mmCIF file of C-alpha atoms in Angstrom:
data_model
loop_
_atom_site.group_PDB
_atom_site.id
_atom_site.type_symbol
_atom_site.label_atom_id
_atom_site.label_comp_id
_atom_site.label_asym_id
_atom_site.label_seq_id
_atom_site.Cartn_x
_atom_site.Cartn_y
_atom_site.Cartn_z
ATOM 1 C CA UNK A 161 -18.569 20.942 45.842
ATOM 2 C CA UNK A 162 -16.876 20.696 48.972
ATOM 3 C CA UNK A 163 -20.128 21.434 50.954
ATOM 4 C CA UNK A 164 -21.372 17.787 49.137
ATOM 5 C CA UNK A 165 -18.409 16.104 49.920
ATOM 6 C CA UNK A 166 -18.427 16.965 53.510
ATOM 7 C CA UNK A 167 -22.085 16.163 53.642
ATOM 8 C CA UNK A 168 -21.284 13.028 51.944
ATOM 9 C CA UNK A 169 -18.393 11.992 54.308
ATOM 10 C CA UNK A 170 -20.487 12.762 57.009
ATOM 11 C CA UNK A 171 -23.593 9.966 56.248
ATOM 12 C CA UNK A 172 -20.999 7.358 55.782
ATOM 13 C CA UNK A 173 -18.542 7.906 58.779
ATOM 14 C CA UNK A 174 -20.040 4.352 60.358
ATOM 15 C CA UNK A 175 -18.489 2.719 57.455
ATOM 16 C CA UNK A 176 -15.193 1.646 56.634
ATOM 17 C CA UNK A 177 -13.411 3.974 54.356
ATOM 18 C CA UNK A 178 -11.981 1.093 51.886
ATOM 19 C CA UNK A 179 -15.822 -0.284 51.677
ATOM 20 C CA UNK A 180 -16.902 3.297 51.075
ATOM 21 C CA UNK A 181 -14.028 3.948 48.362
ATOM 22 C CA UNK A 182 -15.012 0.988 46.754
ATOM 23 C CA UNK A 183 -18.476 1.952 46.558
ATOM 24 C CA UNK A 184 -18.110 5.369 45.153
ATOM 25 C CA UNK A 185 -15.978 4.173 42.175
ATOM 26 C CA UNK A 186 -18.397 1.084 41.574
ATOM 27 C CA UNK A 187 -21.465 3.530 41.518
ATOM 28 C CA UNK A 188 -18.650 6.311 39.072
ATOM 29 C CA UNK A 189 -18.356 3.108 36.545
ATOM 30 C CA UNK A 190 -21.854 2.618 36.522
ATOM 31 C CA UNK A 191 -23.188 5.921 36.290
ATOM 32 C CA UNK A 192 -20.295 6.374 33.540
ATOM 33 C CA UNK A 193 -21.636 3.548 31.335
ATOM 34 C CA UNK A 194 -25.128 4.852 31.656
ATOM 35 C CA UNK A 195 -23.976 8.092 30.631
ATOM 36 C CA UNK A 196 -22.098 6.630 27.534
ATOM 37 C CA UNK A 197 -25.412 4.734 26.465
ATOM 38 C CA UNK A 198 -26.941 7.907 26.685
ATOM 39 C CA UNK A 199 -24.776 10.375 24.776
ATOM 40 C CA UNK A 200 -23.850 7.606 21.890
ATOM 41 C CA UNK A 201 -27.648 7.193 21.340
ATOM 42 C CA UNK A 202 -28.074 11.414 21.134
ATOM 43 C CA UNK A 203 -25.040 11.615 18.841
ATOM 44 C CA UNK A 204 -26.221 8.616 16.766
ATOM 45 C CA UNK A 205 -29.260 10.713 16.166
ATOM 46 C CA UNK A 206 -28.032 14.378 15.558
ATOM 47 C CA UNK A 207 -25.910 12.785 12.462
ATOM 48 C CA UNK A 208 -28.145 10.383 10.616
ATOM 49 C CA UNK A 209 -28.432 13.274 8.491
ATOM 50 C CA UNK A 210 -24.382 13.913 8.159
ATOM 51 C CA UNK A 211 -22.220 12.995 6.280
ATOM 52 C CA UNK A 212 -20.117 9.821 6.262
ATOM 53 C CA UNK A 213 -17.395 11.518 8.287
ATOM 54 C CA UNK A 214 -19.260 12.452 10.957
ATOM 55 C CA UNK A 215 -21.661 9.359 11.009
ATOM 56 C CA UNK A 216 -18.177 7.230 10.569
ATOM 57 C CA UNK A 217 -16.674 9.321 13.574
ATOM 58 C CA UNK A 218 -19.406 8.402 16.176
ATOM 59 C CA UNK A 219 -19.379 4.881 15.127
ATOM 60 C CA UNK A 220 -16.192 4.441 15.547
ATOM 61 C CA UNK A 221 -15.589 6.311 18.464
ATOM 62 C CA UNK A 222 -17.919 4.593 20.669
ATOM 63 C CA UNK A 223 -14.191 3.012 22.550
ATOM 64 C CA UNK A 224 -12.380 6.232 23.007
ATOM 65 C CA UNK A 225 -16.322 8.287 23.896
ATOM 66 C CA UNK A 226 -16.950 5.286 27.106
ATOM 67 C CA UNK A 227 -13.335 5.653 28.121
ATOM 68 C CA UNK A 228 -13.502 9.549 28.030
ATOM 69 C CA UNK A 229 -16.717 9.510 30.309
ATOM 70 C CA UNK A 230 -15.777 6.928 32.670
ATOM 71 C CA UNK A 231 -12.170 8.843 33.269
ATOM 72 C CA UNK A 232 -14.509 12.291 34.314
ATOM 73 C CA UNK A 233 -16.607 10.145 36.334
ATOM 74 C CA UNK A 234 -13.936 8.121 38.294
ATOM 75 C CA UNK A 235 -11.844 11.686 38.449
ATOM 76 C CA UNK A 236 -14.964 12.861 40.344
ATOM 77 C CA UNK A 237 -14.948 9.377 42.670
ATOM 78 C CA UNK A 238 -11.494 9.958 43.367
ATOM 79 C CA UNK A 239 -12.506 13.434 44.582
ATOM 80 C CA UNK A 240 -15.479 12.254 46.878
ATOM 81 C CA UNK A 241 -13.650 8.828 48.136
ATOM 82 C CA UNK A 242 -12.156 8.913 51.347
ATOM 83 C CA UNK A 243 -8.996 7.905 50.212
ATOM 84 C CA UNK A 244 -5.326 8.210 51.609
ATOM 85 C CA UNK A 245 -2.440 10.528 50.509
ATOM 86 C CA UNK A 246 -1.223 7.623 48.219
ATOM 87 C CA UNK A 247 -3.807 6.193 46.785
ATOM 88 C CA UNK A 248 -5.562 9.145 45.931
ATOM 89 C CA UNK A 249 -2.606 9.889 44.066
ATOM 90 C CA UNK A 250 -1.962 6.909 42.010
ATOM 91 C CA UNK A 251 -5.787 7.079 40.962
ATOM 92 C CA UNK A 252 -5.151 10.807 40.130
ATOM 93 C CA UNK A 253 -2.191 10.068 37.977
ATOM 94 C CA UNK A 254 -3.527 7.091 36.412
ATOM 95 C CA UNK A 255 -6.436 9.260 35.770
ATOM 96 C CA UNK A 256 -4.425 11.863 33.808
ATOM 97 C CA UNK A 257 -2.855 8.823 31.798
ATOM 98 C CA UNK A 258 -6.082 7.714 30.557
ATOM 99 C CA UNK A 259 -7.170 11.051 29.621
ATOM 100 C CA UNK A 260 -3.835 11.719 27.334
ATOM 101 C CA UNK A 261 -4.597 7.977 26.112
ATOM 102 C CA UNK A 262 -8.562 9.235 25.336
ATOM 103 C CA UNK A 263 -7.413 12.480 23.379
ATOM 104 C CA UNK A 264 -4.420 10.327 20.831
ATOM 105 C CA UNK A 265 -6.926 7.247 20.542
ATOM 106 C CA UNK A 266 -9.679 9.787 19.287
ATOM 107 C CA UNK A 267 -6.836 12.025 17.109
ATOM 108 C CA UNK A 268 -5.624 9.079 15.268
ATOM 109 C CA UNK A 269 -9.616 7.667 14.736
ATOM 110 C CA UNK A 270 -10.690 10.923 13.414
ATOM 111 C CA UNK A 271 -7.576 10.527 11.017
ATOM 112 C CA UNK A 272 -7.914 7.486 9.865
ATOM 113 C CA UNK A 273 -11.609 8.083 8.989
ATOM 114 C CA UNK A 274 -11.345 11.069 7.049
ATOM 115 C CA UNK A 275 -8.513 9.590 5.164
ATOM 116 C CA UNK A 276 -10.484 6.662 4.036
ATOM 117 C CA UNK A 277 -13.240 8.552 3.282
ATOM 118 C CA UNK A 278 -11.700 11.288 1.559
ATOM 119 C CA UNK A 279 -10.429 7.905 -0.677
ATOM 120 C CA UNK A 280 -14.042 6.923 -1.386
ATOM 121 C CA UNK A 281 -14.149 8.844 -4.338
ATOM 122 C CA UNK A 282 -11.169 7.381 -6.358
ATOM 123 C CA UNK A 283 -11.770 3.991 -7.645
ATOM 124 C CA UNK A 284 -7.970 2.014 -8.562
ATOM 125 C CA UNK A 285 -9.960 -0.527 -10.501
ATOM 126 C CA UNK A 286 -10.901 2.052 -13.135
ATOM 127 C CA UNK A 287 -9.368 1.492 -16.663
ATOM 128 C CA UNK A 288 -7.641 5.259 -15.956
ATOM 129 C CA UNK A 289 -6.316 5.218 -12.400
ATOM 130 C CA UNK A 290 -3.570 7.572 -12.491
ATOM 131 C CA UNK A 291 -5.374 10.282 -9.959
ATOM 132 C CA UNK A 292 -6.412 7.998 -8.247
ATOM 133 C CA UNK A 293 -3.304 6.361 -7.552
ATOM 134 C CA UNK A 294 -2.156 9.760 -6.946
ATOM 135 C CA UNK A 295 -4.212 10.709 -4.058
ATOM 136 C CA UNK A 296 -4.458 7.351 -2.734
ATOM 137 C CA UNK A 297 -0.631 7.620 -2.217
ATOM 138 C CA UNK A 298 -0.607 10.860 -1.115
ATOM 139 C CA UNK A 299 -3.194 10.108 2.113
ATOM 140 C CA UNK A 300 -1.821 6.387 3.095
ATOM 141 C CA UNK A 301 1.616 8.144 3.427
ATOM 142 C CA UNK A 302 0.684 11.416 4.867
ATOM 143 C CA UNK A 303 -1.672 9.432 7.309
ATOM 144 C CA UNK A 304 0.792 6.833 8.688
ATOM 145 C CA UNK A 305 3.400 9.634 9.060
ATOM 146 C CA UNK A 306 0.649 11.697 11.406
ATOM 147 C CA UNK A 307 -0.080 8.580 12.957
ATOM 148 C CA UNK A 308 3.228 7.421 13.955
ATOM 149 C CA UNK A 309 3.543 11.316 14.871
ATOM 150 C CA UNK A 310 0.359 10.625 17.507
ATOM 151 C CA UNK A 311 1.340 7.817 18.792
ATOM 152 C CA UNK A 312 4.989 8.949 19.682
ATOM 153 C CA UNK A 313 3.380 12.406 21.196
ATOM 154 C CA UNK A 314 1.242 10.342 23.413
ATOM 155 C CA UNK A 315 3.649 8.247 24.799
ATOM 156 C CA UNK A 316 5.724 11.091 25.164
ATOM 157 C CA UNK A 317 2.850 12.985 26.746
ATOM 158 C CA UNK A 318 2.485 10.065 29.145
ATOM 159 C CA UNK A 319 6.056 9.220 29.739
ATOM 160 C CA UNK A 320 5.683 13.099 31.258
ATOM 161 C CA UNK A 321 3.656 12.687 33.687
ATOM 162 C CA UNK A 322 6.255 10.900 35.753
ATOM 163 C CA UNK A 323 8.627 12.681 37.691
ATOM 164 C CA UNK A 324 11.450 10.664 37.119
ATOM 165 C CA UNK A 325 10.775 11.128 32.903
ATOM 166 C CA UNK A 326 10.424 14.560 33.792
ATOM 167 C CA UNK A 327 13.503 15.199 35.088
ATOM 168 C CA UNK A 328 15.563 13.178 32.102
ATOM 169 C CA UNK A 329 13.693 15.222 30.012
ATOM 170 C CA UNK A 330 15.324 18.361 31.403
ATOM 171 C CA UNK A 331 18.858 16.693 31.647
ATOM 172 C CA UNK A 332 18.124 16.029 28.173
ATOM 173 C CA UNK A 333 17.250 19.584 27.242
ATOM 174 C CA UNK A 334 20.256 21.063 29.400
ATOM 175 C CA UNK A 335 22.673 19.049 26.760
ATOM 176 C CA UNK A 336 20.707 18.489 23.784
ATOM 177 C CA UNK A 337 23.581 18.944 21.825
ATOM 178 C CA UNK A 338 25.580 15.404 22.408
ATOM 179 C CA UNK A 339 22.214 14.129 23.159
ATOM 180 C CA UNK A 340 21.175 15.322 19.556
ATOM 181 C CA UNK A 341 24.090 13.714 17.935
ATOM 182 C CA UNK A 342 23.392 10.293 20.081
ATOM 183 C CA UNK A 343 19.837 9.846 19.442
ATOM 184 C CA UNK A 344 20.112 11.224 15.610
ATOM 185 C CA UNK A 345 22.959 8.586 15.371
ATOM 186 C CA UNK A 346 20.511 5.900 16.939
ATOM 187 C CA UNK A 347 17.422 7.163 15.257
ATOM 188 C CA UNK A 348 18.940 7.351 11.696
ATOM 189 C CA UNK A 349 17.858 4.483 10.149
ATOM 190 C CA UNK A 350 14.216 5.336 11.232
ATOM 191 C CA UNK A 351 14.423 9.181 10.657
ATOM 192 C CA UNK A 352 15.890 8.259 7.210
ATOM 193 C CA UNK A 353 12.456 6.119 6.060
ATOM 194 C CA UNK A 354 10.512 8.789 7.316
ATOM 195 C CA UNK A 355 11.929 11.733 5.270
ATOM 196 C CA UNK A 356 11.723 9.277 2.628
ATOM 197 C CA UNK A 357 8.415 8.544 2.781
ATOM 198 C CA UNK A 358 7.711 12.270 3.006
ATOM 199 C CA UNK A 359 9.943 12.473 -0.133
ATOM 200 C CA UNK A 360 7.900 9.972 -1.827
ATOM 201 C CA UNK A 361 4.415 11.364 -0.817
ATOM 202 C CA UNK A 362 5.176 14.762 -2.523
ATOM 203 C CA UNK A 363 7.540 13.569 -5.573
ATOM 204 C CA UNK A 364 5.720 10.236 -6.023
ATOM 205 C CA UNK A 365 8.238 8.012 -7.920
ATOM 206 C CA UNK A 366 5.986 5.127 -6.972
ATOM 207 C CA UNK A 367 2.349 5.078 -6.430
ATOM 208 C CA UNK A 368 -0.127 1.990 -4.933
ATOM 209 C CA UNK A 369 -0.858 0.108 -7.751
ATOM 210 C CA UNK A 370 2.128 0.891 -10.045
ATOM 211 C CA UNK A 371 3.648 -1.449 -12.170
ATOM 212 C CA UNK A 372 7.341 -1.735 -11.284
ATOM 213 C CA UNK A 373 10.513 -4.023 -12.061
ATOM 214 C CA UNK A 374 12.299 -3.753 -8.958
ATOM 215 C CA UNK A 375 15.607 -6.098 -8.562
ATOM 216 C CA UNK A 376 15.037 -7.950 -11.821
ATOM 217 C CA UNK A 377 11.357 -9.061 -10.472
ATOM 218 C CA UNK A 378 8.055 -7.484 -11.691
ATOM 219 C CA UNK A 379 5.014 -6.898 -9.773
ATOM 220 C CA UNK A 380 2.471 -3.965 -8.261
ATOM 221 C CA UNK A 381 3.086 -1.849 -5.317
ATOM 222 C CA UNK A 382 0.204 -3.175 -2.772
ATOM 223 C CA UNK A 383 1.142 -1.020 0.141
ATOM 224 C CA UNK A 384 3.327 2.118 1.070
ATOM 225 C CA UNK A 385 3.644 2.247 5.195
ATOM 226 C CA UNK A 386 5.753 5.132 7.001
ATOM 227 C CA UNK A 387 8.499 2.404 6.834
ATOM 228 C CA UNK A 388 8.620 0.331 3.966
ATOM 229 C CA UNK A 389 7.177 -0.537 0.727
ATOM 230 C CA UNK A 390 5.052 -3.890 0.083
ATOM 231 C CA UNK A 391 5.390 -4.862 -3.796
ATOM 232 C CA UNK A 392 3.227 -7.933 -4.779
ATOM 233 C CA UNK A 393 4.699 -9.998 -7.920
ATOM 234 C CA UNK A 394 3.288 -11.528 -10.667
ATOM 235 C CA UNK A 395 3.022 -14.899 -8.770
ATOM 236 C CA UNK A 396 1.679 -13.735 -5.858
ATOM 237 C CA UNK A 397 4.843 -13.409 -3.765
ATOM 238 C CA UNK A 398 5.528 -10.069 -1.630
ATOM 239 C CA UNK A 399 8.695 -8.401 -2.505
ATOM 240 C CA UNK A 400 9.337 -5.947 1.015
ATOM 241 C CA UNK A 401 11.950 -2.982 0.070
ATOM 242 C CA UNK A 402 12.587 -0.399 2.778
ATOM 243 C CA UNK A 403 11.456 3.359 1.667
ATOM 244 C CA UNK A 404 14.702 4.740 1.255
ATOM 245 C CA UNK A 405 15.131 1.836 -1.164
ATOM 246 C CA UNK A 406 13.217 3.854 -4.082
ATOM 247 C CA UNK A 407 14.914 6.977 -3.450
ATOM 248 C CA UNK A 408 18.591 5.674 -3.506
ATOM 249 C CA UNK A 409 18.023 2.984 -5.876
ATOM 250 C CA UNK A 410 17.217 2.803 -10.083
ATOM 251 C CA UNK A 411 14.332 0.743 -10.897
ATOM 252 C CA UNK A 412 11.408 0.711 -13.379
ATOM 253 C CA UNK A 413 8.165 2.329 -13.358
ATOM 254 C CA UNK A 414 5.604 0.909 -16.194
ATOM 255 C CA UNK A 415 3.145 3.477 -14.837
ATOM 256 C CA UNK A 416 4.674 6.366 -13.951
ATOM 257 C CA UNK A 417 2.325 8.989 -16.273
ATOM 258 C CA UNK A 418 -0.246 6.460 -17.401
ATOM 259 C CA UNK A 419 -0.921 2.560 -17.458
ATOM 260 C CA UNK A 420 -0.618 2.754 -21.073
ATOM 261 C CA UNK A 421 2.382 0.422 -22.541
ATOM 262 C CA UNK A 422 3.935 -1.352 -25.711
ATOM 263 C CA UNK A 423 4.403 -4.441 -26.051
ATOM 264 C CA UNK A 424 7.300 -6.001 -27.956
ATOM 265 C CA UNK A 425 7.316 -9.248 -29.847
ATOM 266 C CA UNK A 426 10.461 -10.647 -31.800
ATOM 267 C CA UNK A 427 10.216 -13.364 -33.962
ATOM 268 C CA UNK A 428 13.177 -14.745 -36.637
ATOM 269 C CA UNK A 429 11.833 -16.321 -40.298
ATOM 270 C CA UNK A 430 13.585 -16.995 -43.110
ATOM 271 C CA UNK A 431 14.351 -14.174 -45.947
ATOM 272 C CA UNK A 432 12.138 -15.884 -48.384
ATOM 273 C CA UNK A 433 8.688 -14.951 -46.340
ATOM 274 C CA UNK A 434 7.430 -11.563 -47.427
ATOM 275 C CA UNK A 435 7.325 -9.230 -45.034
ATOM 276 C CA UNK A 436 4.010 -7.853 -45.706
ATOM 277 C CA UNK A 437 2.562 -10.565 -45.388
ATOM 278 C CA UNK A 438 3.348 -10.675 -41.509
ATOM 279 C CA UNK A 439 2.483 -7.504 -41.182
ATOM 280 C CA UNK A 440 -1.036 -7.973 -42.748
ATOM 281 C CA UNK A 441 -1.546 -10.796 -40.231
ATOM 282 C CA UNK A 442 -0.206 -9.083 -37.273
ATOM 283 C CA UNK A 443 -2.706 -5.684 -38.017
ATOM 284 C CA UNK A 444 -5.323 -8.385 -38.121
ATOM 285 C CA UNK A 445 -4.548 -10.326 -35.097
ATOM 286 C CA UNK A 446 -4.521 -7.299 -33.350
ATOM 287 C CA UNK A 447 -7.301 -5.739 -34.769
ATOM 288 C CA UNK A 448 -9.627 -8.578 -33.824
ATOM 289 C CA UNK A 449 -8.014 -8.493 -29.881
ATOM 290 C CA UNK A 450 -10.093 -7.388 -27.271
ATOM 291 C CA UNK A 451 -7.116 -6.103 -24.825
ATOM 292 C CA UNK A 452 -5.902 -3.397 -27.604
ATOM 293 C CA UNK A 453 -5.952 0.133 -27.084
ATOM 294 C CA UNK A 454 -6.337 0.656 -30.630
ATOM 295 C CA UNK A 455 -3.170 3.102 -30.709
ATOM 296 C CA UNK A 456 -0.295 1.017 -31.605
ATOM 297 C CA UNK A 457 0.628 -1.478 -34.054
ATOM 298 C CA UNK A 458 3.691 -1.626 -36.293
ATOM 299 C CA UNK A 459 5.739 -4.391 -38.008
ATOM 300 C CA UNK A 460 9.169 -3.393 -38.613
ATOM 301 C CA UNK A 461 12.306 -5.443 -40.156
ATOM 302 C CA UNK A 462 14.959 -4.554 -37.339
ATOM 303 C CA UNK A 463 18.172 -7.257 -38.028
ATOM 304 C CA UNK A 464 19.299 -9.236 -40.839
ATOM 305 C CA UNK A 465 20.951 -12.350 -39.698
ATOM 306 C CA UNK A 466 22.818 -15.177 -41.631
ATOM 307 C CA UNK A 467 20.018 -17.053 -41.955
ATOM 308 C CA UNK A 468 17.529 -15.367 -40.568
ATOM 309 C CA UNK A 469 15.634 -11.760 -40.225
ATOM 310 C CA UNK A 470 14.593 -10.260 -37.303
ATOM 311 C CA UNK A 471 10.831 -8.520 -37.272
ATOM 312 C CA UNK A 472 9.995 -6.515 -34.440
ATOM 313 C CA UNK A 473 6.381 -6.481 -33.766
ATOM 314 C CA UNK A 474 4.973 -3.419 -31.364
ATOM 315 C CA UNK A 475 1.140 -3.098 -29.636
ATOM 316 C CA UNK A 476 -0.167 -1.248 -27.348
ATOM 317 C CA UNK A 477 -2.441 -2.121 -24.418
ATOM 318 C CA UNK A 478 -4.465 -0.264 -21.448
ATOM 319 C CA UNK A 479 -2.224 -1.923 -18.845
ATOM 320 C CA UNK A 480 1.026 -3.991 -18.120
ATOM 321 C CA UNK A 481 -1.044 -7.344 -17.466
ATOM 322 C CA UNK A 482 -2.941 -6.802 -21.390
ATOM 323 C CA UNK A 483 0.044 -6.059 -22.672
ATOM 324 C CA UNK A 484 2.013 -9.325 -21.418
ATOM 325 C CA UNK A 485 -1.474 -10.968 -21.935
ATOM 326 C CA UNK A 486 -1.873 -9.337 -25.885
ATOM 327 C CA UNK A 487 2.159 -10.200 -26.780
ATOM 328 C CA UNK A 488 1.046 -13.867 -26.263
ATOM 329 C CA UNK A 489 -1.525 -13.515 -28.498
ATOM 330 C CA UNK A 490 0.254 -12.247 -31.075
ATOM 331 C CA UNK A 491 2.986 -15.085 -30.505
ATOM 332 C CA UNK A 492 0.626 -17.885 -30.278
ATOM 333 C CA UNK A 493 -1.728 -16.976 -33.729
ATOM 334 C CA UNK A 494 1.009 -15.609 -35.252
ATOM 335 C CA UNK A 495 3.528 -19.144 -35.200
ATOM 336 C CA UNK A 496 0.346 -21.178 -36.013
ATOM 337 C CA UNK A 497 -0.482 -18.902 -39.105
ATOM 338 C CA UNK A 498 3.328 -19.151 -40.148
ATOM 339 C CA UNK A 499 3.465 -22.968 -39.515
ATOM 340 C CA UNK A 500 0.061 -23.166 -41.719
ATOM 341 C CA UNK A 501 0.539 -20.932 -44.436
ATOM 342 C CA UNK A 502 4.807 -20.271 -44.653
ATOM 343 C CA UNK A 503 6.617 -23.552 -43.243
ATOM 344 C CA UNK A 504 9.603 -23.364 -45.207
ATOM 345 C CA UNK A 505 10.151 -19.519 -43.871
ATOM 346 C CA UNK A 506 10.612 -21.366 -40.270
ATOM 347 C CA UNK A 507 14.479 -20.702 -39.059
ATOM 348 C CA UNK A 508 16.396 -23.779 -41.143
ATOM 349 C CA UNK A 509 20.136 -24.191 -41.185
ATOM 350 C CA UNK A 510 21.023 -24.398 -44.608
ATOM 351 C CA UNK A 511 23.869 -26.988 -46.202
ATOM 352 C CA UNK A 512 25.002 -27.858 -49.577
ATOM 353 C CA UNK A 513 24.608 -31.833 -48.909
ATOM 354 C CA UNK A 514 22.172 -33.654 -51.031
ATOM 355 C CA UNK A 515 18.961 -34.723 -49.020
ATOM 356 C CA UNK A 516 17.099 -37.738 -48.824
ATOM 357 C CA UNK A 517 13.614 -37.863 -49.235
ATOM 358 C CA UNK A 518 12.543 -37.112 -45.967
ATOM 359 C CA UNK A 519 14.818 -34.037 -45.859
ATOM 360 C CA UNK A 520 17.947 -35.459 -43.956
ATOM 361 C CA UNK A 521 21.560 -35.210 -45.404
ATOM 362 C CA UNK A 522 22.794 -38.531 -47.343
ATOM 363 C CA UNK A 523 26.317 -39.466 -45.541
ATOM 364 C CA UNK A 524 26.661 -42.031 -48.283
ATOM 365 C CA UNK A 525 26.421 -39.475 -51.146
ATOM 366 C CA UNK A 526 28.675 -36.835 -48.830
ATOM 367 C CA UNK A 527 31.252 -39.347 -48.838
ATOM 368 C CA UNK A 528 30.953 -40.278 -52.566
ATOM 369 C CA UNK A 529 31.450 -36.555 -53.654
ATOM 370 C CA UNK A 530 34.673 -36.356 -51.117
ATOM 371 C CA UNK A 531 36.288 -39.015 -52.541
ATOM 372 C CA UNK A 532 35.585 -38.288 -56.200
ATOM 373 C CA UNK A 533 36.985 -34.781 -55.112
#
């Protein structure tokens, strides 16, 4: 090596050494990308035949591969340039930057790919999602938590290379204990989301997709990040809650074992409609829906009011959006059927004043039957 470099030096003495440095690395970039071309078309062919990871992982890491090769190839310029004291440096040490840059760009690609697809498999649009929910979870939190972890390691890693970083580091180290309380004290809101989120990824209160009720407002969790929580309402707003929000807070969880629910529907008639009657009509409503489950349906008598008692109807649905969407149903056929068949069991107030003919109370004959009184 040093033989070639003398022998090098040696044919290009007539020439200037910035013109000659400027050469060498112009000639390391271009060799570099040729070499890139080259190896991405070998490793495109050695895994046609692999599976998606590995396919996925030269695919994608056609950035981090050229930037790889063209660091060993300038790192070898630098070498052979004729360059001064300083210079040489600098190029060295942003050299060794780009290589710590190369090895967390390709850590956090090869994460990212087998965590999507390790997902592949589990479908959330099935009718049954609840595993998949599960491990869908699971991966989205685990991976932005080793994420954020690469990403701070490589700064750090970089930060490192400088002498000056290098020497707070050891201040730091020499009286880590107020240094501990100070940057725990600064840190703690972030530190406290991401114990949370590893709280949440191994106890999973929530889960993407679950159906929640979360400060008096319903809607789906759409996202998890190592940070906060994304859930999307029923009319399309976002609702964003911090992660620590679901493990100091109460709130509901429609889907916590399955998607199954039951859906309640109260309606008030008058005593004088029999009861099985409704229920006869509600079994058939039901019956003849297309969003029940075909587990639950009951008619129950659950109040009795002054003038009116209370009847609790219950079905059951695959999923929070049939059951709001079956309840409806039941409402809207059942009110119709009641106003057809049963209109004098609607809610009335009743009175002892004699009625005209169109059902109105006579102040005329009110008045007659006070003053005979």
């Amino acid at each position: 090596m040093n033989q070639f470099i003398a022998e090098f030096r040696q044919y290009t003495d007539w020439l200037p050494n910035w013109m000659v440095s400027l050469g060498v690395f112009a000639a390391a970039i271009a060799v570099g990308l040729g070499i890139h071309r080259l190896a991405f078309r070998i490793l495109t062919r050695l895994v046609e035949n692999k599976d998606l990871f590995w396919r996925s992982l030269v695919s994608r890491g056609t950035r981090p591969l050229r930037l790889a090769i063209l660091t060993a190839t300038l790192s070898f310029a630098a070498t052979v340039a004729p360059l001064a004291a300083r210079p040489a440096e600098i190029i060295r040490h942003l050299l060794l930057i780009a290589f710590i840059l190369v090895v967390g760009w390709s850590a956090k690609a090869a994460l990212h790919i087998w965590t999507t697809v390790y997902l592949r498999r589990f479908k959330l649009d099935a009718e049954d999602n609840l595993l998949a929910r599960t491990h869908v979870t699971q991966s989205r939190i685990a991976e932005r938590i080793a994420g954020a972890m690469i990403i701070v390691l490589t700064i750090a890693a970089m930060l490192m290379t400088f002498p000056a970083v290098q020497q707070y580091g050891v201040s730091v180290l020499a009286s880590a204990g107020v240094a501990g309380i100070v940057l725990g004290l600064a840190l703690q809101p972030m530190l406290k989301n991401i114990f949370a989120g590893i709280q949440l990824a191994i106890t999973q209160p929530i889960r993407i997709d679950d159906a929640l009720i979360v400060e008096g407002e319903w809607g789906n969790v759409e996202e998890i990040t190592s940070t906060y929580v994304v859930v999307k309402l029923w009319d399309w707003r976002r609702m964003i809650l911090p992660l620590s929000y679901f493990i100091e807070n109460p709130f509901q969880n429609w889907t916590r074992e399955s998607s199954a629910l039951i859906g309640t529907v109260m309606i008030y008639l008058d005593y004088s409609i029999p009861v099985s009657v409704v229920r006869s009509k509600v079994e058939e409503i039901v019956a003849a829906s297309k969003l029940w489950d075909r587990r639950v349906v009951a008619v129950q008598v659950t109040d009795f009011r002054e003038s009116v008692m209370e009847i609790r109807i219950l079905a059951s649905a695959s999923s929070a959006p049939k059951v709001f969407d079956i309840r409806c149903e039941v409402r809207e056929k059942l009110i119709e059927f009641v106003q057809r068949e049963y209109p004098q069991a609607l809610p009335k107030v009743r009175t002892d004043r004699p009625l005209d003919g169109n059902g109105v109370a006579s102040v005329h004959a009110a008045h007659q039957a006070a003053l005979q009184s």
